[in-house]
mmCIF file of C-alpha atoms in Angstrom:
data_model
loop_
_atom_site.group_PDB
_atom_site.id
_atom_site.type_symbol
_atom_site.label_atom_id
_atom_site.label_comp_id
_atom_site.label_asym_id
_atom_site.label_seq_id
_atom_site.Cartn_x
_atom_site.Cartn_y
_atom_site.Cartn_z
ATOM 1 C CA ALA A 776 -54.845 80.510 -76.326
ATOM 2 C CA PHE A 777 -53.339 83.827 -77.153
ATOM 3 C CA ALA A 778 -54.119 87.455 -76.617
ATOM 4 C CA ASP A 779 -54.404 90.215 -79.147
ATOM 5 C CA VAL A 780 -54.258 93.985 -78.945
ATOM 6 C CA ALA A 781 -57.042 95.866 -80.671
ATOM 7 C CA HIS A 782 -56.312 99.045 -82.607
ATOM 8 C CA GLU A 783 -58.406 101.169 -80.306
ATOM 9 C CA SER A 784 -57.762 103.655 -77.517
ATOM 10 C CA LEU A 785 -59.928 104.110 -74.453
ATOM 11 C CA PRO A 786 -61.128 107.358 -72.899
ATOM 12 C CA ALA A 787 -59.348 108.244 -69.687
ATOM 13 C CA ALA A 788 -62.471 107.614 -67.607
ATOM 14 C CA GLY A 789 -62.700 104.027 -68.847
ATOM 15 C CA ARG A 790 -59.109 102.982 -68.139
ATOM 16 C CA GLN A 791 -58.184 100.460 -65.491
ATOM 17 C CA ASP A 792 -54.831 100.438 -63.724
ATOM 18 C CA ILE A 793 -53.598 97.172 -65.215
ATOM 19 C CA ARG A 794 -49.927 97.173 -66.205
ATOM 20 C CA THR A 795 -47.963 94.839 -68.450
ATOM 21 C CA HIS A 796 -44.893 93.420 -66.724
ATOM 22 C CA LEU A 797 -42.091 91.867 -68.780
ATOM 23 C CA ASP A 798 -39.133 90.059 -67.263
ATOM 24 C CA GLY A 799 -36.932 88.321 -69.818
ATOM 25 C CA ASN A 800 -39.137 85.672 -71.465
ATOM 26 C CA ASP A 801 -41.732 85.903 -68.716
ATOM 27 C CA ALA A 802 -44.800 88.078 -68.914
ATOM 28 C CA SER A 803 -47.827 88.688 -66.761
ATOM 29 C CA ILE A 804 -50.485 91.308 -66.225
ATOM 30 C CA LEU A 805 -50.444 92.813 -62.748
ATOM 31 C CA SER A 806 -52.765 95.104 -60.895
ATOM 32 C CA PRO A 807 -51.512 97.266 -58.012
ATOM 33 C CA GLN A 808 -53.241 94.950 -55.519
ATOM 34 C CA ARG A 809 -52.610 91.401 -56.772
ATOM 35 C CA PRO A 810 -51.695 89.418 -59.890
ATOM 36 C CA LEU A 811 -54.447 88.705 -62.352
ATOM 37 C CA ARG A 812 -54.887 84.913 -62.296
ATOM 38 C CA TYR A 813 -55.366 83.214 -65.593
ATOM 39 C CA PHE A 814 -57.775 80.369 -66.261
ATOM 40 C CA ASP A 815 -55.388 77.474 -66.682
ATOM 41 C CA SER A 816 -55.385 73.672 -66.673
ATOM 42 C CA SER A 817 -53.636 70.794 -68.393
ATOM 43 C CA ARG A 818 -55.882 71.227 -71.431
ATOM 44 C CA LEU A 819 -56.199 74.997 -71.504
ATOM 45 C CA GLU A 820 -53.610 77.613 -72.229
ATOM 46 C CA LYS A 821 -52.894 81.092 -70.972
ATOM 47 C CA THR A 822 -51.455 84.210 -72.495
ATOM 48 C CA CYS A 823 -51.323 87.906 -71.923
ATOM 49 C CA PRO A 824 -50.864 90.706 -74.420
ATOM 50 C CA GLU A 825 -48.065 93.055 -75.305
ATOM 51 C CA ARG A 826 -49.233 96.656 -75.449
ATOM 52 C CA SER A 827 -46.984 97.857 -78.220
ATOM 53 C CA LYS A 828 -47.519 95.325 -81.021
ATOM 54 C CA PRO A 829 -50.998 94.100 -82.011
ATOM 55 C CA GLY A 830 -51.299 90.338 -82.410
ATOM 56 C CA ARG A 831 -48.127 89.265 -80.638
ATOM 57 C CA ILE A 832 -48.325 86.232 -78.369
ATOM 58 C CA LEU A 833 -46.803 87.119 -75.015
ATOM 59 C CA ASP A 834 -47.217 84.009 -72.899
ATOM 60 C CA GLY A 835 -48.322 80.390 -73.164
ATOM 61 C CA ASN A 836 -47.974 77.235 -71.154
ATOM 62 C CA ASP A 837 -46.296 73.993 -72.230
ATOM 63 C CA THR A 838 -49.568 72.562 -73.519
ATOM 64 C CA MET A 839 -50.000 75.480 -75.873
ATOM 65 C CA ILE A 840 -46.433 75.159 -77.163
ATOM 66 C CA GLU A 841 -46.980 71.469 -77.902
ATOM 67 C CA MET A 842 -50.457 72.012 -79.362
ATOM 68 C CA LEU A 843 -49.220 74.583 -81.854
ATOM 69 C CA GLY A 844 -46.098 72.591 -82.713
ATOM 70 C CA PHE A 845 -43.438 75.060 -81.612
ATOM 71 C CA ALA A 846 -39.974 73.907 -80.623
ATOM 72 C CA ASP A 847 -39.845 76.105 -77.547
ATOM 73 C CA ARG A 848 -41.496 78.990 -75.785
ATOM 74 C CA ALA A 849 -39.308 81.605 -77.474
ATOM 75 C CA SER A 850 -40.506 80.460 -80.911
ATOM 76 C CA LEU A 851 -44.112 80.763 -79.798
ATOM 77 C CA LEU A 852 -43.640 84.270 -78.412
ATOM 78 C CA ALA A 853 -41.960 85.409 -81.627
ATOM 79 C CA THR A 854 -45.060 84.470 -83.660
ATOM 80 C CA ASP A 855 -47.769 86.877 -84.733
ATOM 81 C CA ALA A 856 -51.136 85.532 -83.631
ATOM 82 C CA GLY A 857 -52.765 86.437 -86.934
ATOM 83 C CA SER A 858 -50.452 84.097 -88.856
ATOM 84 C CA LEU A 859 -51.892 81.097 -87.015
ATOM 85 C CA TYR A 860 -55.354 81.426 -88.563
ATOM 86 C CA VAL A 861 -55.944 79.286 -91.647
ATOM 87 C CA LYS A 862 -58.600 81.748 -92.783
ATOM 88 C CA PRO A 863 -57.846 85.419 -92.006
ATOM 89 C CA GLU A 864 -61.550 86.170 -92.103
ATOM 90 C CA ASP A 865 -62.020 83.983 -88.990
ATOM 91 C CA ARG A 866 -59.786 86.320 -87.012
ATOM 92 C CA ALA A 867 -61.500 89.380 -88.494
ATOM 93 C CA ARG A 868 -64.882 87.971 -87.436
ATOM 94 C CA LEU A 869 -63.567 87.261 -83.952
ATOM 95 C CA LYS A 870 -62.253 90.817 -83.608
ATOM 96 C CA GLU A 871 -65.611 92.200 -84.736
ATOM 97 C CA TRP A 872 -67.500 90.097 -82.177
ATOM 98 C CA LEU A 873 -65.144 91.033 -79.356
ATOM 99 C CA SER A 874 -65.501 94.700 -80.217
ATOM 100 C CA ARG A 875 -69.240 94.394 -79.603
ATOM 101 C CA MET A 876 -69.595 91.756 -76.883
ATOM 102 C CA GLU A 877 -66.190 91.752 -75.129
ATOM 103 C CA VAL A 878 -66.649 88.024 -74.363
ATOM 104 C CA VAL A 879 -66.713 85.176 -76.885
ATOM 105 C CA ARG A 880 -67.225 81.573 -75.812
ATOM 106 C CA ALA A 881 -66.819 78.292 -77.708
ATOM 107 C CA TYR A 882 -65.550 79.900 -80.924
ATOM 108 C CA GLU A 883 -64.362 77.083 -83.194
ATOM 109 C CA VAL A 884 -61.630 77.950 -85.647
ATOM 110 C CA GLU A 885 -58.964 76.199 -87.715
ATOM 111 C CA LEU A 886 -55.354 77.081 -86.908
ATOM 112 C CA ARG A 887 -52.085 76.255 -88.596
ATOM 113 C CA ARG A 888 -49.337 74.743 -86.437
ATOM 114 C CA ALA A 889 -45.680 75.700 -86.767
ATOM 115 C CA ASP A 890 -45.088 72.530 -88.825
ATOM 116 C CA GLY A 891 -47.898 73.449 -91.227
ATOM 117 C CA ARG A 892 -50.409 70.899 -89.958
ATOM 118 C CA ARG A 893 -53.930 72.187 -89.431
ATOM 119 C CA ILE A 894 -55.847 71.730 -86.183
ATOM 120 C CA TRP A 895 -59.236 72.794 -84.900
ATOM 121 C CA VAL A 896 -59.487 74.641 -81.598
ATOM 122 C CA GLU A 897 -62.240 76.051 -79.429
ATOM 123 C CA MET A 898 -61.507 79.551 -78.107
ATOM 124 C CA ASN A 899 -62.912 81.327 -75.071
ATOM 125 C CA LEU A 900 -61.823 84.958 -75.020
ATOM 126 C CA ARG A 901 -62.544 88.191 -73.203
ATOM 127 C CA VAL A 902 -61.461 91.788 -73.672
ATOM 128 C CA LEU A 903 -59.269 93.470 -71.063
ATOM 129 C CA ARG A 904 -58.710 97.208 -70.909
ATOM 130 C CA ASP A 905 -54.971 97.621 -70.540
ATOM 131 C CA MET A 906 -54.328 101.343 -70.014
ATOM 132 C CA GLU A 907 -54.936 102.920 -73.445
ATOM 133 C CA GLN A 908 -55.501 99.753 -75.467
ATOM 134 C CA LEU A 909 -57.985 96.904 -75.704
ATOM 135 C CA VAL A 910 -56.382 93.486 -75.332
ATOM 136 C CA TRP A 911 -57.612 89.897 -75.523
ATOM 137 C CA GLU A 912 -57.079 87.233 -72.898
ATOM 138 C CA GLY A 913 -58.381 83.702 -72.993
ATOM 139 C CA ALA A 914 -57.944 79.970 -73.414
ATOM 140 C CA LEU A 915 -58.188 77.394 -76.170
ATOM 141 C CA ASN A 916 -58.803 73.671 -76.394
ATOM 142 C CA ASP A 917 -57.806 71.253 -79.151
ATOM 143 C CA ILE A 918 -60.997 69.789 -80.686
ATOM 144 C CA THR A 919 -59.414 68.334 -83.836
ATOM 145 C CA GLU A 920 -60.462 64.734 -83.152
ATOM 146 C CA ARG A 921 -64.052 65.763 -82.514
ATOM 147 C CA ARG A 922 -64.228 67.861 -85.674
ATOM 148 C CA LEU A 923 -62.722 65.069 -87.776
ATOM 149 C CA ALA A 924 -65.284 62.634 -86.371
ATOM 150 C CA GLU A 925 -68.112 65.074 -87.116
ATOM 151 C CA ASP A 926 -66.834 65.621 -90.655
ATOM 152 C CA ALA A 927 -66.566 61.857 -91.233
ATOM 153 C CA LEU A 928 -70.129 61.375 -89.974
ATOM 154 C CA TRP A 929 -71.409 64.187 -92.181
ATOM 155 C CA ASP A 930 -69.644 62.700 -95.205
ATOM 156 C CA SER A 931 -71.111 59.262 -94.438
ATOM 157 C CA GLU A 932 -74.599 60.730 -94.114
ATOM 158 C CA ARG A 933 -74.145 62.661 -97.356
ATOM 159 C CA ARG A 934 -73.125 59.528 -99.251
ATOM 160 C CA LEU A 935 -76.020 57.556 -97.728
ATOM 161 C CA ARG A 936 -78.454 60.291 -98.675
ATOM 162 C CA LEU A 937 -77.105 60.366 -102.238
ATOM 163 C CA MET A 938 -77.469 56.590 -102.512
ATOM 164 C CA VAL A 939 -81.006 56.598 -101.127
ATOM 165 C CA GLU A 940 -82.075 59.444 -103.398
ATOM 166 C CA GLN A 941 -81.026 57.378 -106.423
ATOM 167 C CA MET A 942 -82.509 54.058 -105.292
ATOM 168 C CA PRO A 943 -86.034 53.068 -106.471
ATOM 169 C CA ALA A 944 -87.071 52.873 -102.826
ATOM 170 C CA VAL A 945 -88.430 55.017 -100.014
ATOM 171 C CA LEU A 946 -86.633 55.667 -96.742
ATOM 172 C CA TRP A 947 -88.460 57.367 -93.898
ATOM 173 C CA SER A 948 -88.264 57.868 -90.153
ATOM 174 C CA VAL A 949 -90.762 58.870 -87.481
ATOM 175 C CA ASP A 950 -90.465 60.016 -83.880
ATOM 176 C CA HIS A 951 -92.239 58.475 -80.877
ATOM 177 C CA SER A 952 -95.455 60.289 -81.737
ATOM 178 C CA LEU A 953 -95.311 58.701 -85.208
ATOM 179 C CA ARG A 954 -94.576 62.080 -86.799
ATOM 180 C CA PHE A 955 -92.413 61.965 -89.933
ATOM 181 C CA THR A 956 -88.924 63.346 -89.455
ATOM 182 C CA LEU A 957 -87.496 62.248 -92.831
ATOM 183 C CA SER A 958 -88.623 60.848 -96.179
ATOM 184 C CA LEU A 959 -86.198 60.243 -99.026
ATOM 185 C CA GLY A 960 -85.730 58.016 -102.043
ATOM 186 C CA ALA A 961 -86.368 57.919 -105.771
ATOM 187 C CA GLY A 962 -89.428 55.775 -105.034
ATOM 188 C CA LEU A 963 -91.265 58.869 -103.764
ATOM 189 C CA ALA A 964 -91.908 59.944 -107.341
ATOM 190 C CA ALA A 965 -94.165 56.908 -107.868
ATOM 191 C CA LEU A 966 -96.228 58.111 -104.916
ATOM 192 C CA ASP A 967 -96.350 61.640 -106.341
ATOM 193 C CA LEU A 968 -94.351 62.925 -103.354
ATOM 194 C CA HIS A 969 -91.269 65.094 -103.024
ATOM 195 C CA PRO A 970 -88.366 64.436 -100.610
ATOM 196 C CA ASN A 971 -89.371 65.316 -97.049
ATOM 197 C CA GLN A 972 -92.779 66.538 -98.199
ATOM 198 C CA VAL A 973 -94.489 64.632 -95.371
ATOM 199 C CA VAL A 974 -92.063 65.767 -92.642
ATOM 200 C CA GLY A 975 -94.035 67.241 -89.751
ATOM 201 C CA ILE A 976 -97.263 65.309 -90.236
ATOM 202 C CA THR A 977 -98.169 62.120 -88.382
ATOM 203 C CA LEU A 978 -98.415 58.671 -89.896
ATOM 204 C CA GLN A 979 -102.105 58.658 -88.976
ATOM 205 C CA GLU A 980 -102.625 61.869 -90.941
ATOM 206 C CA PHE A 981 -100.715 60.479 -93.896
ATOM 207 C CA LEU A 982 -102.800 57.279 -93.880
ATOM 208 C CA ARG A 983 -105.991 59.260 -93.168
ATOM 209 C CA THR A 984 -107.098 56.957 -90.400
ATOM 210 C CA HIS A 985 -108.076 57.171 -86.747
ATOM 211 C CA ASP A 986 -107.871 53.411 -86.247
ATOM 212 C CA PRO A 987 -104.887 52.688 -83.937
ATOM 213 C CA ASP A 988 -104.839 49.038 -85.024
ATOM 214 C CA VAL A 989 -104.007 49.690 -88.681
ATOM 215 C CA PRO A 990 -101.125 47.273 -89.452
ATOM 216 C CA MET A 991 -98.815 50.095 -90.539
ATOM 217 C CA LEU A 992 -99.302 51.919 -87.209
ATOM 218 C CA VAL A 993 -98.906 48.743 -85.188
ATOM 219 C CA ALA A 994 -95.677 47.875 -87.029
ATOM 220 C CA HIS A 995 -94.208 51.321 -86.348
ATOM 221 C CA ARG A 996 -95.066 51.164 -82.644
ATOM 222 C CA ARG A 997 -93.441 47.734 -82.368
ATOM 223 C CA ALA A 998 -90.322 49.011 -84.154
ATOM 224 C CA LEU A 999 -90.120 52.011 -81.816
ATOM 225 C CA ALA A 1000 -90.343 49.563 -78.911
ATOM 226 C CA GLY A 1001 -87.181 47.881 -80.157
ATOM 227 C CA GLU A 1002 -88.529 45.004 -82.224
ATOM 228 C CA SER A 1003 -87.339 44.100 -85.711
ATOM 229 C CA VAL A 1004 -90.463 44.296 -87.873
ATOM 230 C CA SER A 1005 -91.206 43.415 -91.495
ATOM 231 C CA LEU A 1006 -94.425 44.476 -93.179
ATOM 232 C CA ARG A 1007 -95.825 44.250 -96.684
ATOM 233 C CA THR A 1008 -98.206 46.980 -97.721
ATOM 234 C CA GLU A 1009 -99.835 48.262 -100.883
ATOM 235 C CA TRP A 1010 -99.910 51.950 -101.742
ATOM 236 C CA ALA A 1011 -101.003 53.640 -104.967
ATOM 237 C CA GLY A 1012 -101.033 50.335 -106.821
ATOM 238 C CA ARG A 1013 -97.529 49.362 -105.714
ATOM 239 C CA TRP A 1014 -96.380 46.851 -103.113
ATOM 240 C CA TYR A 1015 -93.726 47.693 -100.545
#
């Protein structure tokens, strides 16, 4: 993760005695009593802010350097945090949230590595009051593989939905109470129905029956129990 300095001063009454300590390439935030310990692990990174220049990365562990594709720690520390965001508006939104809430958890954003490759990260940030300035401190986690998997699944579902919507068939699903959760397909038009029009009602309500032994209901219960079921049925003069 990295820290950022907000363009905002604090009233004297709201200041905390937290000082920025710089020693060569090392940096840490110290209080008069004890060092402020950063949340850190093999998958999470740590940083602390520089008071004088908004957006400068001041510290990061080896995992962060590798994650963002920098050759060494010096290259990381010489980078402006804002330049890492693929979309500047993501950083602007983050700054706006932190100005109101002071803590942001699980913020997913796309960053650009030093080599130009894009990655997705999850940020957890909080605002620290460093003398006369607001600063950010937090951690990030690389979630690129998860986001790519989610995008691939979404694309697969989109293509399946497009195919089903063009097929002269009807695709539907119900939950364990036999309530429709989906209904798609070009075949709906023959039944004078629109996509997902029946979502939310039960199969019994759709069939207008109270008989639990209607073949359609029995077939659905068997399918929900794990069986593979085939059923022929007639509806509105058509066989399915």
